[in-house]
PDB file of C-alpha atoms and ligand atoms in Angstrom:
ATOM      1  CA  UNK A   1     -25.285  15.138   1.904  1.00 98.00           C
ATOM      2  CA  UNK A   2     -24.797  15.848   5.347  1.00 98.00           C
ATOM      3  CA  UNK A   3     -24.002  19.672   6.523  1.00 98.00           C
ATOM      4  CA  UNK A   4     -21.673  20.167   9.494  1.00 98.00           C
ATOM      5  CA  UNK A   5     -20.920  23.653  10.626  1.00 98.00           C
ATOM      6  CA  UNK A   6     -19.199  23.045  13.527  1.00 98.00           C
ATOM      7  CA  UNK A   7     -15.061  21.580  13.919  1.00 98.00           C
ATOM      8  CA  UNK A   8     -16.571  18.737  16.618  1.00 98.00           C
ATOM      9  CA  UNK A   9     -19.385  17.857  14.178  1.00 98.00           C
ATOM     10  CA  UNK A  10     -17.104  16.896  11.495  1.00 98.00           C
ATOM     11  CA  UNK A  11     -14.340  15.601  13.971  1.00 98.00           C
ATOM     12  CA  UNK A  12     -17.098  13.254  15.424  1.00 98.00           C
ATOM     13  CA  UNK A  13     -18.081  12.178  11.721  1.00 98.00           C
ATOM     14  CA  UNK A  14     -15.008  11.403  10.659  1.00 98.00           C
ATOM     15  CA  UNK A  15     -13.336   9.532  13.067  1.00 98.00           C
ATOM     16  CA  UNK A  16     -16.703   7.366  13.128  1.00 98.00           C
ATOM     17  CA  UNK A  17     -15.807   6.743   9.254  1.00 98.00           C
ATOM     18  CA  UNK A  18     -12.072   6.291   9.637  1.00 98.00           C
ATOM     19  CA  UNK A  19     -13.413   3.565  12.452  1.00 98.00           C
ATOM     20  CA  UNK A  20     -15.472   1.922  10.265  1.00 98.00           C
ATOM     21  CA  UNK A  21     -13.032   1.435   7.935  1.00 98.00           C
ATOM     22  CA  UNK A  22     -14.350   3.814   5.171  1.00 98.00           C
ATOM     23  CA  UNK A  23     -11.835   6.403   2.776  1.00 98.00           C
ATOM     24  CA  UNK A  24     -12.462  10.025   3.293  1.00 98.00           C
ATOM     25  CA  UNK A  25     -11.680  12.377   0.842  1.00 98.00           C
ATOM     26  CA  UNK A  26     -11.109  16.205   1.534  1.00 99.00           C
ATOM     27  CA  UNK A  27     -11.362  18.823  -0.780  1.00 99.00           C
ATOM     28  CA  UNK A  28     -11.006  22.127   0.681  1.00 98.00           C
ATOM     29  CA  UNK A  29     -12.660  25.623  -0.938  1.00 98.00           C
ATOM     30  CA  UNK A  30     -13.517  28.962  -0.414  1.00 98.00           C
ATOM     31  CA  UNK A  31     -17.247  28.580  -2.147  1.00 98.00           C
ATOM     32  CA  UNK A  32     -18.217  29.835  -5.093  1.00 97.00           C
ATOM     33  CA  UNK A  33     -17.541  26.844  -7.011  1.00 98.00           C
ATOM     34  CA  UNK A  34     -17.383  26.366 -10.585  1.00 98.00           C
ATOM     35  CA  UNK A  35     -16.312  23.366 -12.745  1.00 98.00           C
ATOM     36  CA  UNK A  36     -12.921  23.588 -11.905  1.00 98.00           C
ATOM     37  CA  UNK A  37     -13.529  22.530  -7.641  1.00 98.00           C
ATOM     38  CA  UNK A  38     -16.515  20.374  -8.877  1.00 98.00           C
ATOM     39  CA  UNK A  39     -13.900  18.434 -10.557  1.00 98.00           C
ATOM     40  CA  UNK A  40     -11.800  17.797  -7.653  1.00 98.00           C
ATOM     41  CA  UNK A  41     -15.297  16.687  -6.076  1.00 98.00           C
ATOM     42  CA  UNK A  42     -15.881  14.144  -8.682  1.00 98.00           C
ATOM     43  CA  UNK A  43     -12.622  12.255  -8.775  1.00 98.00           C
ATOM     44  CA  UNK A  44     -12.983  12.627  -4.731  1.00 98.00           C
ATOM     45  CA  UNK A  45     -16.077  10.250  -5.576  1.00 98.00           C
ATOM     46  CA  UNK A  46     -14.659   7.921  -7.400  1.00 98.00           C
ATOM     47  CA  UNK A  47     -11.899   7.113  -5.366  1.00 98.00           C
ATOM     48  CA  UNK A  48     -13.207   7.490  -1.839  1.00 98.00           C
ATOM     49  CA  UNK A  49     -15.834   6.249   0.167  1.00 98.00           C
ATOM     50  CA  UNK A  50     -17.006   9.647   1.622  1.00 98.00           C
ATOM     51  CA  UNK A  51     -16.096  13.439  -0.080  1.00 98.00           C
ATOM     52  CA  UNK A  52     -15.528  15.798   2.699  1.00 99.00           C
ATOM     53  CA  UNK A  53     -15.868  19.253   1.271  1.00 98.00           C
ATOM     54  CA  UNK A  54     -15.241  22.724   2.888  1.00 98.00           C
ATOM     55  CA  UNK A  55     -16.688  25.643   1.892  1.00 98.00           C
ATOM     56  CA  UNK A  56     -14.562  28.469   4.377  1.00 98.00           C
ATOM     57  CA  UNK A  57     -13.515  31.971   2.919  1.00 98.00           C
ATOM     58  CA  UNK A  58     -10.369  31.590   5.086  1.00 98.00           C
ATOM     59  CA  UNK A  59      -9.480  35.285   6.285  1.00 98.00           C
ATOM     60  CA  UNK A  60      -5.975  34.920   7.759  1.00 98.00           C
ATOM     61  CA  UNK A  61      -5.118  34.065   3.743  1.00 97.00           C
ATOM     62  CA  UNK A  62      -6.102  37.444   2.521  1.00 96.00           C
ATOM     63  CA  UNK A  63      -3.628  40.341   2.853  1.00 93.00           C
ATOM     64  CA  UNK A  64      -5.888  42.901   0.879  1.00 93.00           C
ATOM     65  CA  UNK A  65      -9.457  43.615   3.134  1.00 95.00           C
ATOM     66  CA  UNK A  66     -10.755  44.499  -0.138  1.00 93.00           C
ATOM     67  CA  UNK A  67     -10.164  41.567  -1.757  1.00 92.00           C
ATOM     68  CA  UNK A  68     -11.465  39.515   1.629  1.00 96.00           C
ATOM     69  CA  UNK A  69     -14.760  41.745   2.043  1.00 96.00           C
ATOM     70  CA  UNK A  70     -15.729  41.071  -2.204  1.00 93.00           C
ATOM     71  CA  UNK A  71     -14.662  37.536  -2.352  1.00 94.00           C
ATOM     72  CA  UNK A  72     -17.676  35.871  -3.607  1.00 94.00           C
ATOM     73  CA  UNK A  73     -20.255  33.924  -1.345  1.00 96.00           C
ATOM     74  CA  UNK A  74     -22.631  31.850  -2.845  1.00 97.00           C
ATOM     75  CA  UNK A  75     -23.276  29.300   0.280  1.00 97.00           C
ATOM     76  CA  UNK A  76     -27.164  27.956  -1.273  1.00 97.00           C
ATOM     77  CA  UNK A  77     -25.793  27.482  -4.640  1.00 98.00           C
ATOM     78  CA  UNK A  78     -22.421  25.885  -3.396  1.00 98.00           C
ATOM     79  CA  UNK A  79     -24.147  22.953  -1.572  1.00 98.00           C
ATOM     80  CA  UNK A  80     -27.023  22.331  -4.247  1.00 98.00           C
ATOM     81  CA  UNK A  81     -23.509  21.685  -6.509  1.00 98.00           C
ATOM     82  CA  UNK A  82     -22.066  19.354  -4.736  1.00 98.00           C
ATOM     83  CA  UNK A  83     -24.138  17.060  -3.502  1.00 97.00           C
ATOM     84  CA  UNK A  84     -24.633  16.112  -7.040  1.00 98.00           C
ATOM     85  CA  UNK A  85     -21.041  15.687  -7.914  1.00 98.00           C
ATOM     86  CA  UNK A  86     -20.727  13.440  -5.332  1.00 98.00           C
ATOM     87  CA  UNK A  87     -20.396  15.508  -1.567  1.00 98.00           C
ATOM     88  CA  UNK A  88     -21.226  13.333   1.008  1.00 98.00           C
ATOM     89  CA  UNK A  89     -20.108  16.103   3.566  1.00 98.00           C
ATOM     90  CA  UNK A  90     -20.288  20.066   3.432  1.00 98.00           C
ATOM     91  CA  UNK A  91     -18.344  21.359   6.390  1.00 98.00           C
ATOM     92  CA  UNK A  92     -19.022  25.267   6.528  1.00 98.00           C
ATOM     93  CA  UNK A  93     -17.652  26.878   9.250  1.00 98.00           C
ATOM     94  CA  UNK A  94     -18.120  30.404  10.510  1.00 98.00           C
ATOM     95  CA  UNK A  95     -14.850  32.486  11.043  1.00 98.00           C
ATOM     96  CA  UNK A  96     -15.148  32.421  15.004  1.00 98.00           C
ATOM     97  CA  UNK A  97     -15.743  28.249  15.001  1.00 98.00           C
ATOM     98  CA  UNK A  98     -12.388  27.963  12.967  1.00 98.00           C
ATOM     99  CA  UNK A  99     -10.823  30.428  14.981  1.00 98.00           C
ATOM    100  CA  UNK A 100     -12.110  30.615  18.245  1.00 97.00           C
ATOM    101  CA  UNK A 101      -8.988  32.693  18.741  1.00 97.00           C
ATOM    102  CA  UNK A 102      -6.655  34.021  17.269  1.00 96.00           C
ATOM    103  CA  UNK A 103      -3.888  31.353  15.862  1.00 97.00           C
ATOM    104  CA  UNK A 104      -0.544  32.593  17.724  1.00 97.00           C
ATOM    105  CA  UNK A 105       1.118  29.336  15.495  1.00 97.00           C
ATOM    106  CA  UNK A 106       3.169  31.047  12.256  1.00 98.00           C
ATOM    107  CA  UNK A 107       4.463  28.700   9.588  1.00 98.00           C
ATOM    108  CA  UNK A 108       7.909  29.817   7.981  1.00 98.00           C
ATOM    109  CA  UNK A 109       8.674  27.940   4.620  1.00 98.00           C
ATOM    110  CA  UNK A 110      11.510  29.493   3.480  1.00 98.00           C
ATOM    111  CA  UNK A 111      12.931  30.017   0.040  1.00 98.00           C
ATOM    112  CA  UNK A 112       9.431  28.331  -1.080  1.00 98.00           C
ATOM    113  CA  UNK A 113       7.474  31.004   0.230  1.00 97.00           C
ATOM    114  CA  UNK A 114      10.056  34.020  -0.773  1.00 98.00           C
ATOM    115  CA  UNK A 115       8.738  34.126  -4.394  1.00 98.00           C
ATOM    116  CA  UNK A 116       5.288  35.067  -6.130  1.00 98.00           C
ATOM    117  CA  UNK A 117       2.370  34.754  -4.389  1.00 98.00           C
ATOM    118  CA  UNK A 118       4.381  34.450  -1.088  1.00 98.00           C
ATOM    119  CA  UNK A 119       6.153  37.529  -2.028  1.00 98.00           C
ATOM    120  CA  UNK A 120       3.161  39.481  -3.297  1.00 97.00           C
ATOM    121  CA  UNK A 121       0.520  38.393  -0.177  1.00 97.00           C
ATOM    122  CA  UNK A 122       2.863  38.397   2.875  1.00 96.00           C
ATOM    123  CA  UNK A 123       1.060  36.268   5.338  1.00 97.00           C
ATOM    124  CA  UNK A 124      -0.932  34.451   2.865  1.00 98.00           C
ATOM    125  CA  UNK A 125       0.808  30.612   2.854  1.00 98.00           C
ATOM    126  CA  UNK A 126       0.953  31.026   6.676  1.00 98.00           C
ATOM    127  CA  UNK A 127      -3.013  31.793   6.611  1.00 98.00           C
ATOM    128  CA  UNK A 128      -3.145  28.681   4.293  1.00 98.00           C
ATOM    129  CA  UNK A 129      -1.377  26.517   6.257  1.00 98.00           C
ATOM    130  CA  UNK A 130      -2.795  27.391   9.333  1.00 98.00           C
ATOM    131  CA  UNK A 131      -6.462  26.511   8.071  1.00 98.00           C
ATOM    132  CA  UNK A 132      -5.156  23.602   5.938  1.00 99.00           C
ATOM    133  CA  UNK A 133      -3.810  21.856   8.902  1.00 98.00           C
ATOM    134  CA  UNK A 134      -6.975  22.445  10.694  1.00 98.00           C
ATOM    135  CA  UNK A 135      -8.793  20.630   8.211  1.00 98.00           C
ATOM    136  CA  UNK A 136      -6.408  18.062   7.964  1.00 98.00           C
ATOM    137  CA  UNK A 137      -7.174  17.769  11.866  1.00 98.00           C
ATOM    138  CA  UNK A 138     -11.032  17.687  11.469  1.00 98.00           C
ATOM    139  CA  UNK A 139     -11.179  16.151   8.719  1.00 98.00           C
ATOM    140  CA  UNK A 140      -8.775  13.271   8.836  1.00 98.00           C
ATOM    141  CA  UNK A 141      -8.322  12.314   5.077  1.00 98.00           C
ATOM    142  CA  UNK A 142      -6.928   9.553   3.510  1.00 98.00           C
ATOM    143  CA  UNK A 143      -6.662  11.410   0.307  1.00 98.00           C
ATOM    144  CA  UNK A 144      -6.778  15.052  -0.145  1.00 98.00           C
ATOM    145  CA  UNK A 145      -7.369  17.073  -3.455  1.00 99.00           C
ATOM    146  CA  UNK A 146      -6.027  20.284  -4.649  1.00 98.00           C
ATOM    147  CA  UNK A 147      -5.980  22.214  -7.825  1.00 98.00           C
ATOM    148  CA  UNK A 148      -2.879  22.818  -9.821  1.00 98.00           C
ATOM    149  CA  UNK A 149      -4.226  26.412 -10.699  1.00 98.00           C
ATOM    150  CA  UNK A 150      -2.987  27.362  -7.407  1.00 98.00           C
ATOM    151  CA  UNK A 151       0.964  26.030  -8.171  1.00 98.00           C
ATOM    152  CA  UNK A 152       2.739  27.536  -5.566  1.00 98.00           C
ATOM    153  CA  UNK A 153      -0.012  26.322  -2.830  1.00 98.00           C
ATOM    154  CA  UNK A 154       0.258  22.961  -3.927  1.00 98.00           C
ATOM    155  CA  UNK A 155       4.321  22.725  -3.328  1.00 98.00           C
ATOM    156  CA  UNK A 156       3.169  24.543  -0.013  1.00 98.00           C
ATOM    157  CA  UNK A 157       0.900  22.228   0.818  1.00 98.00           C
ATOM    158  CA  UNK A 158       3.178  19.356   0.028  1.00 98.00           C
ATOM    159  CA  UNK A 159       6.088  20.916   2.176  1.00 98.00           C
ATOM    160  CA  UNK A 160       3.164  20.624   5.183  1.00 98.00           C
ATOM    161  CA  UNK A 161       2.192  17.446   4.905  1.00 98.00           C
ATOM    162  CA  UNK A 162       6.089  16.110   4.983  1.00 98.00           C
ATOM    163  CA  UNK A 163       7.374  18.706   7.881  1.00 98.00           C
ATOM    164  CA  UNK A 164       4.388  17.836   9.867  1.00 98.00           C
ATOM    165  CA  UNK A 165       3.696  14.272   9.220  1.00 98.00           C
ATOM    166  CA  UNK A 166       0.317  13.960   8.063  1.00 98.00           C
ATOM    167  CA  UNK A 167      -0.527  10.833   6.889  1.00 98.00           C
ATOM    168  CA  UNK A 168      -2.349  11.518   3.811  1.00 98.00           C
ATOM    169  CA  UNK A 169      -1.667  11.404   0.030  1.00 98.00           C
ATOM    170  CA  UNK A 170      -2.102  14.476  -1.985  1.00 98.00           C
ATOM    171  CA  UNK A 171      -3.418  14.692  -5.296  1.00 98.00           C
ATOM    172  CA  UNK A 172      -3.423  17.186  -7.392  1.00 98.00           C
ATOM    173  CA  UNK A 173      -5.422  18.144 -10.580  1.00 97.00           C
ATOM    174  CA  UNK A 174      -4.837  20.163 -13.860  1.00 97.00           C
ATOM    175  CA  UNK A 175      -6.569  23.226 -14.310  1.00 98.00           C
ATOM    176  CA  UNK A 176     -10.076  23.440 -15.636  1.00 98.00           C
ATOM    177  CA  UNK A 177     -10.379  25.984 -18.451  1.00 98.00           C
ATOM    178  CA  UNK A 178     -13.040  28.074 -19.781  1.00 98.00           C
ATOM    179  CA  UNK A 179     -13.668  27.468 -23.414  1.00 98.00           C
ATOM    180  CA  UNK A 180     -11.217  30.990 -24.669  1.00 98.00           C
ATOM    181  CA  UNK A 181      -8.485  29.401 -21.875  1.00 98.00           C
ATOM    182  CA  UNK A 182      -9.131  31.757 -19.224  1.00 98.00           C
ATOM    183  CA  UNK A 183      -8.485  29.554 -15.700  1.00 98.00           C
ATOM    184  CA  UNK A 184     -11.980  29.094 -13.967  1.00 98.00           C
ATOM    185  CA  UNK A 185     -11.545  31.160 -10.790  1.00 98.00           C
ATOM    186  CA  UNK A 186     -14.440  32.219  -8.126  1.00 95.00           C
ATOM    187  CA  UNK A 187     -12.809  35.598  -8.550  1.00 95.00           C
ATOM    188  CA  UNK A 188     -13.833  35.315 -12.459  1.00 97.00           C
ATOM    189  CA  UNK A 189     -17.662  35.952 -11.397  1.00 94.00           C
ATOM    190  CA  UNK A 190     -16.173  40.549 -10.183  1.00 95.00           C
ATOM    191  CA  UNK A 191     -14.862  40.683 -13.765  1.00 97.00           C
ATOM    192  CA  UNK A 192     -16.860  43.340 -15.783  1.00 97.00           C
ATOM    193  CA  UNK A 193     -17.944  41.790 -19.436  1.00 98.00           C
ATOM    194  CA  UNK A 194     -15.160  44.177 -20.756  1.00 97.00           C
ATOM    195  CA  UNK A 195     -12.539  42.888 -18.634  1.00 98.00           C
ATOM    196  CA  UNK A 196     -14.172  38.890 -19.187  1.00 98.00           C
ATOM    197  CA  UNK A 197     -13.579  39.799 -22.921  1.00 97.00           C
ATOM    198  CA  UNK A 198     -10.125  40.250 -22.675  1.00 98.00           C
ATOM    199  CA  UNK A 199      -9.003  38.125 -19.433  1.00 98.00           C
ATOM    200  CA  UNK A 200      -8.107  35.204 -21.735  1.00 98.00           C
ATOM    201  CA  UNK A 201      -4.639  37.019 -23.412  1.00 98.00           C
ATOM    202  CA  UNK A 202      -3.350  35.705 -19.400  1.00 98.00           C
ATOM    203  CA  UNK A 203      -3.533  32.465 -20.586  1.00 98.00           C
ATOM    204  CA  UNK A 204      -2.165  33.255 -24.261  1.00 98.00           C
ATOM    205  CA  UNK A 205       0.697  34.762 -23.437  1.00 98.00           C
ATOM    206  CA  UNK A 206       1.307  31.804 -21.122  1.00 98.00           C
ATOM    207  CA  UNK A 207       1.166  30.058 -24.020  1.00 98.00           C
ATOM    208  CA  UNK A 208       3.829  31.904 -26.028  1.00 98.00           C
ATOM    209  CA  UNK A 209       6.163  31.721 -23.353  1.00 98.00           C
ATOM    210  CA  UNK A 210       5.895  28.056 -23.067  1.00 98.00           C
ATOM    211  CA  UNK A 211       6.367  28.072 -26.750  1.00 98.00           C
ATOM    212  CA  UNK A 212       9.410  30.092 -26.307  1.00 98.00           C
ATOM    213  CA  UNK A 213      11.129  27.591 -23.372  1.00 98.00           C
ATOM    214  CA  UNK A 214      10.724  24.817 -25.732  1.00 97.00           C
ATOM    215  CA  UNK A 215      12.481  26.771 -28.014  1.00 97.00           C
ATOM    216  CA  UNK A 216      15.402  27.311 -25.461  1.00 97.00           C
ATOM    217  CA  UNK A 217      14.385  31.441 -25.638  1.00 98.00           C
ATOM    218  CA  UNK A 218      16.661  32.465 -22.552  1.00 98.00           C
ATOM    219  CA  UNK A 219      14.639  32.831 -19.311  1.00 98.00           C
ATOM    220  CA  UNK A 220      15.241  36.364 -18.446  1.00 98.00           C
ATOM    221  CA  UNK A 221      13.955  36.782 -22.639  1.00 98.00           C
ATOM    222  CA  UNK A 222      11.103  34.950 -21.764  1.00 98.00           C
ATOM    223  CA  UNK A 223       9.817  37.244 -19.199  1.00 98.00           C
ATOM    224  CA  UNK A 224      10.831  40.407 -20.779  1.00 98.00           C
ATOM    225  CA  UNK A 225       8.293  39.388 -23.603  1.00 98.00           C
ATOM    226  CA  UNK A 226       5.211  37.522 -21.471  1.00 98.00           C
ATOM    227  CA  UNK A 227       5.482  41.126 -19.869  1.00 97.00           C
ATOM    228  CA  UNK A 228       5.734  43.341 -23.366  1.00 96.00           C
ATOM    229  CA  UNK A 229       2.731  40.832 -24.866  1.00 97.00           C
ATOM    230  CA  UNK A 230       0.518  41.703 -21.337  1.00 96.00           C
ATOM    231  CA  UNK A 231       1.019  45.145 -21.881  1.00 93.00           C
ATOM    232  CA  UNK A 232      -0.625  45.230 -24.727  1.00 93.00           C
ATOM    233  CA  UNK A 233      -3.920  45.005 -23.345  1.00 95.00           C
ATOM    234  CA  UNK A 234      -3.703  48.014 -21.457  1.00 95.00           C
ATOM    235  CA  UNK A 235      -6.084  47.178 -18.616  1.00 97.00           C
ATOM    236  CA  UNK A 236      -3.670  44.817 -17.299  1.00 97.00           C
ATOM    237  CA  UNK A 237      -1.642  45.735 -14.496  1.00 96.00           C
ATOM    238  CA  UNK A 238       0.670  42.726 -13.886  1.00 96.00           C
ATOM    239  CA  UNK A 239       2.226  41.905 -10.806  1.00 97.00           C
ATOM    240  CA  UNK A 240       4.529  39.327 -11.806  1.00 97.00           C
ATOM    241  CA  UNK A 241       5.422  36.694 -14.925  1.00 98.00           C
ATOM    242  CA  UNK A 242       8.090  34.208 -13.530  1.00 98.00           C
ATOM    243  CA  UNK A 243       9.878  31.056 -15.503  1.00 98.00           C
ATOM    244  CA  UNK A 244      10.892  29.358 -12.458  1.00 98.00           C
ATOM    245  CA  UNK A 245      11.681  25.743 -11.996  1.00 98.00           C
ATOM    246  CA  UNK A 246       8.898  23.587 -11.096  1.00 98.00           C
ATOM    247  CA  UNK A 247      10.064  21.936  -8.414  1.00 96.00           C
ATOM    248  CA  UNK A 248      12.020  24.869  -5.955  1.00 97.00           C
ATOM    249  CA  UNK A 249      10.360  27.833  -7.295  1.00 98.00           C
ATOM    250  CA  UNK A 250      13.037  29.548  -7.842  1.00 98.00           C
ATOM    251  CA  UNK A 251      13.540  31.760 -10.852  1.00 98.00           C
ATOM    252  CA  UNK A 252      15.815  30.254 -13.172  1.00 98.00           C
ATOM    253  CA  UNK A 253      18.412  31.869 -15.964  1.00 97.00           C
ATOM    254  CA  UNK A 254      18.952  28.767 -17.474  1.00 97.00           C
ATOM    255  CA  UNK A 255      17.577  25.502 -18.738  1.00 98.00           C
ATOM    256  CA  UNK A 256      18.531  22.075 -17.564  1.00 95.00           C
ATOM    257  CA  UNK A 257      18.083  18.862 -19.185  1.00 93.00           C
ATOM    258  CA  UNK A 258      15.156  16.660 -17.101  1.00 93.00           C
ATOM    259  CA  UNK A 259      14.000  20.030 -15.108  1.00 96.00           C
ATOM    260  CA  UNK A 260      10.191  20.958 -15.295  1.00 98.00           C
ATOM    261  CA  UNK A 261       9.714  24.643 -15.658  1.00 98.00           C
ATOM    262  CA  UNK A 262       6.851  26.134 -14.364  1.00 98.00           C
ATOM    263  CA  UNK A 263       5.613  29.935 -16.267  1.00 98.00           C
ATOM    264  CA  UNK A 264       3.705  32.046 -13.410  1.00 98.00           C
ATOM    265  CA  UNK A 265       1.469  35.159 -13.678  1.00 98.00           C
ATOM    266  CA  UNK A 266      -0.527  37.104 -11.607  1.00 98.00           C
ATOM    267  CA  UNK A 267      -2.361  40.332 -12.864  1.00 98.00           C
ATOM    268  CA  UNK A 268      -4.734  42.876 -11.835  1.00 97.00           C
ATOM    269  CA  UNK A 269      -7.682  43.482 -14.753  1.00 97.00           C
ATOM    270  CA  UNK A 270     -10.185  46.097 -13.309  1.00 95.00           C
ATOM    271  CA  UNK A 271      -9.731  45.605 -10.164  1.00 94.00           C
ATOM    272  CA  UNK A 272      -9.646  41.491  -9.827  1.00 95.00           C
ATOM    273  CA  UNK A 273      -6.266  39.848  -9.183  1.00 96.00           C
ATOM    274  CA  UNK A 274      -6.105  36.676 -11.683  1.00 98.00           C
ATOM    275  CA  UNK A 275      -3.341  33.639 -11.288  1.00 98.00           C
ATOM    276  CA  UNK A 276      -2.142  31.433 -13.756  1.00 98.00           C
ATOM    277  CA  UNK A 277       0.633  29.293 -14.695  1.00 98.00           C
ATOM    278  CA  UNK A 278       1.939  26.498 -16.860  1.00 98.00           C
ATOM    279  CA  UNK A 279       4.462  24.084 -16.612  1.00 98.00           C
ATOM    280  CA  UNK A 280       6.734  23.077 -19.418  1.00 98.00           C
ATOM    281  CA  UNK A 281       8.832  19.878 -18.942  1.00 93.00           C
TER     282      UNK A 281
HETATM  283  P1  AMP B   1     -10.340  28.067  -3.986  1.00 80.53           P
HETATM  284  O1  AMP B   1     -11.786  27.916  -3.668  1.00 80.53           O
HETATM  285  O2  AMP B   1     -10.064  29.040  -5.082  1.00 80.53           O
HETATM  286  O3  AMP B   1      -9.487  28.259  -2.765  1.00 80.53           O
HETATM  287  O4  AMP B   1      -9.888  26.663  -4.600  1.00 80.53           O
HETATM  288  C1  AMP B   1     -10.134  25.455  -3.926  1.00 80.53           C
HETATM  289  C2  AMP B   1      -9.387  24.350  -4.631  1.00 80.53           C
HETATM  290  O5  AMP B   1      -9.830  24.260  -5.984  1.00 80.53           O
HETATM  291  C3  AMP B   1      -7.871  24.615  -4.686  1.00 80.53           C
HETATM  292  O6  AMP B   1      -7.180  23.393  -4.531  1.00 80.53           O
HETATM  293  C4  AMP B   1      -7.693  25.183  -6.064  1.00 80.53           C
HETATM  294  O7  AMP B   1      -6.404  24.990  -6.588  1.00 80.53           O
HETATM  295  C5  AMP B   1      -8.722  24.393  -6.843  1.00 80.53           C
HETATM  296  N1  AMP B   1      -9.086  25.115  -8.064  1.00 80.53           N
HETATM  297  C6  AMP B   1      -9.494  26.407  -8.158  1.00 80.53           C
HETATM  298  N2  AMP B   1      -9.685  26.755  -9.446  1.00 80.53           N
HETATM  299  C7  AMP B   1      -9.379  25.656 -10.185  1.00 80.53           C
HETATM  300  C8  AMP B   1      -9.345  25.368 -11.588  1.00 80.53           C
HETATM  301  N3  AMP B   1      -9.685  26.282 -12.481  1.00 80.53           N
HETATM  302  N4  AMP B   1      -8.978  24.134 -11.978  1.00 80.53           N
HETATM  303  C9  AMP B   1      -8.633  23.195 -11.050  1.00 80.53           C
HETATM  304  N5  AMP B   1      -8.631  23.394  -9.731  1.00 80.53           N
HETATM  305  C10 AMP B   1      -8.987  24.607  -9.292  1.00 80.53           C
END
């Protein structure tokens, strides 16, 4: 596995591949990986001829410092994982070789970004855009691999590649699990073992709402409940619990026949901020 840690390492590298007629994958990260990235590596594997991964904890995408400064790092550990799951490229960047200055560039993606985690983190899908583009630009993939874990990031990222043209296919992958249904998340690793004990009720009372949808519970029902069955637990603070439909994001007050719904969470438990979601077609 090579290691790049410069933008015209990898640029030189790839466009070498593309020219010799090889298919690059991309799968972008912000390190500390756990099964759930290592998966996205994998299927990279199978289906390309080189895995391009980037390890970059991107900070125009945070909105809290806090959150920025105790993201986990783990750069050693990262690229002894990957190579084995089938890397054949670790591109990690320092801050100042993404941005040698400051981007000026903001992306606006209107009703899309208005909701959740666009609503919650102003400034975050610009800061995602802005270094997913990059990447697309270093790293010039025929194929690149996100996680459905992050929902709204993916119809984000999707929105990109169509308003700007890049000629690449996206693929996207369901979300890895721990054993109790918690979502695997680098942010997992700050929870205390009190807070680990009871992270998993996220992912249950994801599950009773989708229960309820099938059902034909009322949206607005729906909600009220996810947000009654949360506050059980008292060392949840959530910040949101949407049934919105899976393709516009939008909140929805009604079911349609043939329209995905998609159930979205984020909550605070001792001081981490988990995501979740699950979509119900
Ligand atoms: P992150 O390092 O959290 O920015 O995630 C990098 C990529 O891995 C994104 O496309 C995420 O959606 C994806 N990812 C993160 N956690 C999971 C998970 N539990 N299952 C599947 N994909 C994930």
């Amino acid at each position: 596995m090579l290691i790049f840690t410069t933008a015209a390492e990898l640029r030189a590298y790839a466009e070498q591949a593309r020219a010799a007629g090889r298919r690059l994958g991309l799968v972008p990260t912000m390190g500390a990986l756990h099964e759930g990235h290592l998966q996205l590596v994998r299927a990279a594997a199978q289906a390309c001829d080189e895995v391009i991964a980037s390890v970059f904890v991107n900070p125009t995408q945070f909105n809290n410092p806090d959150d920025l400064r105790l993201y986990p790092r783990l750069p050693e550990q990262d690229a002894a994982a990957l190579a084995p799951a089938g890397c054949t490229v670790l591109f990690m960047p320092t801050v100042s070789e993404v941005y040698p200055q400051p981007a000026v560039l903001r992306f606006d993606f209107g009703a899309l970004e208005q909701v959740m985690e666009g609503a919650h983190r102003p400034g975050h899908f610009n800061g995602v855009a802005t270094v997913v583009s990059k990447l697309f630009h270093l790293a010039r993939p025929h194929v690149a691999y996100f996680g459905q874990k992050d929902f709204q990031q993916v119809a984000i990222v999707r929105q990109l590649i169509a308003d700007l043209s890049f000629d690449l296919k996206l693929v996207v992958f369901p979300t890895v699990r721990e054993v109790d249904g918690l979502a695997m998340s680098s942010r997992n690793a700050r929870l205390s073992p009190a807070a680990r004990a009871v992270a998993p009720l996220l992912y249950q009372v994801l599950q009773q709402a989708a229960t309820q949808v099938r059902l034909g519970v009322p949206p607005a029902q729906v909600q009220q409940q996810a947000l009654a069955a949360l506050a059980q637990e008292s060392a949840f603070i959530p910040e949101y619990i949407e049934v919105a439909d899976a393709h516009s994001l939008q909140p929805i007050t009604s079911y349609e026949a043939g329209r995905p719904v998609v159930l979205c969470v984020a909550a605070h438990l001792g001081g981490v901020r988990l995501i979740d979601n699950m979509v119900v077609e």
